[in-house]
């Protein structure tokens, strides 16, 4: 919630913005319970997005690997970028309606005029007042945001290879049918997934600010499109405006990233042993 409020805040950036917003939410919007507004679309969006992303990414990677094996070549950085980028496009198109509702719920208090009382209420109101196009506000910058997943997974795969090779060099890995990367431990996956997330998040974060502003309730009255958002942020808030909420964002996403990749990698190992 704090991240979204910072992203849609059109005032000039100033130190202590996160604490200011936290105090305001707690004092004027219902105490601790107010911080859990929008939890339902957030849970639905994250679980659906990760599920779709890993499904598409694994399938595309296997397809590319099968194609490469015919020429006795391993996957390259561009292959990982292609697989993760394509998976990101598919996921963004399918889940954008969820993020529109989430952004609107998080950007306003429950007692604000026109505020959605629930996920279902938000979906109903958008359909009645804006039609199907309303669910796809902010899709263009979201598609640009595909680069986030592409960079993250490229960095993740390359860091895994680098770590595996360094362990091989030290003679600490015994070859097995699961492949050298499977010998990496949970601590390795924690560090690698965290580093790749910080790298991708820092490089691509501005698209999230642009997307959030396009998805707010009154975006159509303030902005004419993604380019107009970019121009207004640059003119009124400078480069710092594109990084509003980056700190709270990293604080929020790193734990979920660690858990997601640990579960993903360990599940792959478990299923491989059953095969």
Coordinates of C-alpha atoms in Angstrom, one line a residue:
X1 CA 0.0 0.0 0.0
X2 CA 2.8 2.5 1.0
X3 CA 4.5 1.8 -2.3
X4 CA 1.4 2.5 -4.4
X5 CA 0.6 5.7 -2.5
X6 CA 4.1 6.9 -3.1
X7 CA 3.9 6.0 -6.8
X8 CA 0.7 8.0 -7.4
X9 CA 1.7 10.9 -5.2
X10 CA 2.1 13.9 -7.6
X11 CA 3.9 16.2 -5.2
X12 CA 7.6 16.7 -5.3
X13 CA 9.6 14.0 -3.7
X14 CA 10.7 14.6 -0.2
X15 CA 12.6 12.7 2.5
X16 CA 10.4 10.7 4.9
X17 CA 7.6 10.1 2.5
X18 CA 7.0 6.5 3.6
X19 CA 6.7 7.5 7.3
X20 CA 4.3 10.3 6.4
X21 CA 2.0 8.0 4.4
X22 CA 2.1 5.3 7.2
X23 CA 1.1 7.9 9.8
X24 CA -1.7 9.3 7.6
X25 CA -3.2 5.8 6.8
X26 CA -3.0 4.8 10.5
X27 CA -4.6 8.0 11.8
X28 CA -7.2 8.6 9.2
X29 CA -8.2 5.4 7.5
X30 CA -8.8 2.9 10.3
X31 CA -5.6 1.9 12.1
X32 CA -3.8 -1.3 11.3
X33 CA -6.7 -2.8 9.4
X34 CA -6.4 -0.1 6.7
X35 CA -2.9 -1.5 5.7
X36 CA -4.6 -4.7 4.5
X37 CA -7.0 -3.0 2.1
X38 CA -6.5 -4.6 -1.4
X39 CA -5.1 -7.8 0.1
X40 CA -7.5 -10.0 -2.0
X41 CA -6.5 -8.7 -5.4
X42 CA -2.9 -8.7 -4.4
X43 CA -3.0 -12.4 -3.4
X44 CA -5.0 -13.3 -6.5
X45 CA -2.7 -11.2 -8.8
X46 CA 0.6 -12.5 -7.4
X47 CA -0.4 -16.2 -7.2
X48 CA -1.9 -16.1 -10.7
X49 CA 1.0 -14.1 -12.2
X50 CA 3.7 -16.4 -10.8
X51 CA 1.8 -19.5 -11.8
X52 CA 1.3 -18.3 -15.4
X53 CA 4.8 -17.0 -15.6
X54 CA 6.6 -20.1 -14.5
X55 CA 4.3 -22.3 -16.6
X56 CA 4.9 -20.2 -19.8
X57 CA 8.6 -19.7 -19.0
X58 CA 9.4 -23.4 -18.4
X59 CA 7.5 -24.4 -21.5
X60 CA 9.2 -21.8 -23.7
X61 CA 12.6 -22.6 -22.3
X62 CA 12.1 -26.4 -23.0
X63 CA 11.0 -25.5 -26.5
X64 CA 14.1 -23.5 -27.1
X65 CA 16.3 -26.1 -25.5
X66 CA 14.9 -28.8 -27.8
X67 CA 15.6 -26.6 -30.8
X68 CA 19.1 -25.9 -29.6
X69 CA 20.0 -29.5 -28.8
X70 CA 19.6 -30.3 -32.5
X71 CA 22.6 -28.1 -33.0
X72 CA 24.4 -29.2 -29.9
X73 CA 24.2 -25.7 -28.3
X74 CA 23.3 -24.7 -24.8
X75 CA 20.9 -21.9 -23.9
X76 CA 22.4 -18.4 -24.1
X77 CA 21.5 -15.1 -22.4
X78 CA 19.4 -14.1 -25.4
X79 CA 17.5 -17.4 -25.2
X80 CA 16.6 -16.8 -21.5
X81 CA 15.6 -13.2 -22.5
X82 CA 13.3 -14.5 -25.2
X83 CA 11.6 -17.1 -23.0
X84 CA 11.2 -14.8 -20.0
X85 CA 10.1 -11.9 -22.2
X86 CA 7.5 -13.9 -24.0
X87 CA 6.2 -15.4 -20.8
X88 CA 6.0 -11.8 -19.4
X89 CA 3.9 -10.6 -22.3
X90 CA 1.4 -13.4 -21.9
X91 CA 1.1 -13.0 -18.2
X92 CA 0.7 -9.2 -18.4
X93 CA -2.1 -9.3 -20.8
X94 CA -4.0 -12.0 -18.8
X95 CA -3.5 -10.4 -15.4
X96 CA -3.8 -6.7 -16.1
X97 CA -7.4 -6.4 -14.9
X98 CA -6.4 -7.7 -11.5
X99 CA -3.7 -5.0 -11.1
X100 CA -6.1 -2.2 -12.2
X101 CA -8.4 -3.1 -9.3
X102 CA -5.5 -3.6 -6.9
X103 CA -4.0 -0.2 -7.7
X104 CA -7.3 1.6 -7.3
X105 CA -8.0 -0.1 -4.0
X106 CA -4.5 0.7 -2.6
X107 CA -4.4 4.3 -3.8
X108 CA -7.4 5.3 -1.8
X109 CA -8.9 4.7 1.6
X110 CA -12.1 2.6 2.0
X111 CA -14.1 5.7 2.9
X112 CA -13.0 7.8 -0.1
X113 CA -15.8 8.8 -2.6
X114 CA -16.2 6.0 -5.2
X115 CA -13.8 3.7 -3.5
X116 CA -14.2 0.0 -4.2
X117 CA -15.4 -2.0 -1.2
X118 CA -14.1 -5.3 -2.5
X119 CA -12.4 -7.0 -5.4
X120 CA -15.8 -8.1 -6.9
X121 CA -17.3 -4.7 -6.4
X122 CA -14.3 -3.1 -8.2
X123 CA -14.6 -5.5 -11.2
X124 CA -18.4 -4.8 -11.4
X125 CA -17.9 -1.0 -11.3
X126 CA -15.2 -1.0 -13.9
X127 CA -17.3 -3.1 -16.2
X128 CA -20.4 -0.9 -15.8
X129 CA -18.7 2.5 -16.0
X130 CA -15.7 1.9 -18.4
X131 CA -16.4 -1.4 -20.1
X132 CA -13.7 -3.9 -21.1
X133 CA -11.1 -1.2 -22.0
X134 CA -11.2 -0.1 -18.3
X135 CA -9.6 -3.4 -17.3
X136 CA -6.6 -2.7 -19.6
X137 CA -5.6 0.7 -18.4
X138 CA -1.8 0.9 -18.0
X139 CA -1.3 -2.2 -20.2
X140 CA 1.2 -0.5 -22.5
X141 CA 3.7 0.4 -19.7
X142 CA 3.0 -3.0 -18.2
X143 CA 4.2 -4.5 -21.4
X144 CA 7.3 -2.4 -21.2
X145 CA 7.6 -3.8 -17.7
X146 CA 8.1 -7.3 -19.3
X147 CA 11.7 -6.3 -19.4
X148 CA 11.7 -6.6 -15.6
X149 CA 11.0 -10.3 -15.7
X150 CA 13.3 -10.8 -18.7
X151 CA 16.2 -9.1 -16.9
X152 CA 15.5 -10.9 -13.6
X153 CA 15.4 -14.4 -15.1
X154 CA 18.4 -13.8 -17.4
X155 CA 20.4 -12.6 -14.3
X156 CA 19.0 -15.5 -12.2
X157 CA 20.0 -18.2 -14.8
X158 CA 23.4 -16.6 -15.4
X159 CA 24.1 -16.3 -11.7
X160 CA 23.1 -19.9 -11.2
X161 CA 25.5 -21.0 -13.9
X162 CA 28.3 -18.8 -12.5
X163 CA 27.8 -20.3 -9.0
X164 CA 27.7 -23.9 -10.3
X165 CA 30.9 -23.4 -12.3
X166 CA 32.6 -21.8 -9.3
X167 CA 31.6 -24.8 -7.2
X168 CA 32.8 -27.2 -9.9
X169 CA 36.1 -25.4 -10.1
X170 CA 36.5 -26.0 -6.3
X171 CA 35.6 -29.6 -6.8
X172 CA 32.6 -29.4 -4.5
X173 CA 30.1 -30.8 -7.0
X174 CA 29.7 -34.4 -7.9
X175 CA 28.0 -34.9 -11.2
X176 CA 24.5 -36.4 -11.1
X177 CA 21.5 -36.9 -13.3
X178 CA 19.8 -33.8 -12.1
X179 CA 22.5 -31.5 -13.5
X180 CA 25.1 -29.3 -11.7
X181 CA 22.7 -26.4 -10.9
X182 CA 20.6 -28.8 -8.8
X183 CA 23.5 -29.2 -6.4
X184 CA 23.1 -25.6 -5.3
X185 CA 21.8 -25.2 -1.8
X186 CA 18.9 -23.1 -0.5
X187 CA 21.2 -20.4 0.6
X188 CA 22.5 -20.1 -2.9
X189 CA 19.0 -19.7 -4.3
X190 CA 18.2 -17.1 -1.6
X191 CA 21.2 -15.0 -2.6
X192 CA 20.9 -15.5 -6.3
X193 CA 17.1 -14.7 -6.5
X194 CA 17.6 -11.7 -4.3
X195 CA 20.4 -10.2 -6.4
X196 CA 18.5 -10.8 -9.6
X197 CA 15.4 -9.2 -8.2
X198 CA 17.3 -6.1 -6.9
X199 CA 19.0 -5.7 -10.3
X200 CA 15.9 -6.0 -12.4
X201 CA 13.8 -3.9 -10.0
X202 CA 16.3 -1.1 -9.9
X203 CA 16.6 -0.9 -13.7
X204 CA 12.9 -1.2 -14.6
X205 CA 11.1 0.4 -11.7
X206 CA 10.0 3.6 -13.5
X207 CA 7.4 1.7 -15.6
X208 CA 5.6 0.8 -12.3
X209 CA 5.2 4.4 -11.4
X210 CA 3.8 5.2 -14.9
X211 CA 1.5 2.2 -14.8
X212 CA 0.2 3.0 -11.3
X213 CA -0.7 6.5 -12.3
X214 CA -2.5 5.4 -15.4
X215 CA -4.6 2.9 -13.3
X216 CA -5.9 5.4 -10.7
X217 CA -9.5 6.4 -10.6
X218 CA -9.1 9.8 -12.3
X219 CA -6.2 9.0 -14.6
X220 CA -8.2 9.8 -17.7
X221 CA -8.8 13.3 -16.4
X222 CA -5.1 14.0 -15.6
X223 CA -3.1 12.1 -18.2
X224 CA -3.5 11.6 -21.9
X225 CA -1.4 8.4 -21.9
X226 CA 1.9 6.9 -20.9
X227 CA 4.0 9.5 -22.7
X228 CA 2.1 12.3 -20.9
X229 CA 2.7 10.6 -17.6
X230 CA 6.4 10.5 -18.3
X231 CA 6.5 14.1 -19.4
X232 CA 4.6 15.4 -16.3
X233 CA 6.6 13.3 -13.8
X234 CA 9.9 14.5 -15.5
X235 CA 8.8 18.2 -15.5
X236 CA 7.3 18.3 -12.0
X237 CA 9.3 15.8 -10.0
X238 CA 12.5 15.1 -11.8
X239 CA 14.2 11.7 -12.0
X240 CA 13.4 11.0 -8.4
X241 CA 9.7 10.9 -9.3
X242 CA 10.3 7.7 -11.3
X243 CA 11.7 6.0 -8.2
X244 CA 9.0 6.8 -5.7
X245 CA 8.3 3.8 -3.5
X246 CA 11.4 1.8 -4.6
X247 CA 12.5 1.2 -1.0
X248 CA 9.1 -0.1 0.2
X249 CA 8.8 -2.1 -3.0
X250 CA 12.1 -4.0 -2.5
X251 CA 11.2 -4.5 1.2
X252 CA 7.9 -6.1 0.1
X253 CA 9.0 -8.2 -2.9
X254 CA 12.3 -9.7 -1.7
X255 CA 10.7 -12.1 0.9
X256 CA 8.1 -13.2 -1.6
X257 CA 10.8 -13.7 -4.2
X258 CA 12.9 -15.8 -1.9
X259 CA 10.0 -18.0 -1.0
X260 CA 8.8 -18.3 -4.6
X261 CA 12.2 -19.4 -6.0
X262 CA 13.0 -21.7 -3.1
X263 CA 9.6 -23.5 -3.6
X264 CA 10.1 -23.5 -7.4
X265 CA 13.6 -25.0 -7.3
X266 CA 12.9 -27.6 -4.6
X267 CA 9.7 -28.6 -6.4
X268 CA 11.6 -29.1 -9.6
X269 CA 14.1 -31.3 -7.8
X270 CA 11.3 -33.3 -6.1
X271 CA 9.4 -33.9 -9.4
X272 CA 12.6 -34.8 -11.2
X273 CA 13.3 -37.5 -8.7
X274 CA 9.8 -38.9 -9.1
X275 CA 10.1 -39.1 -12.9

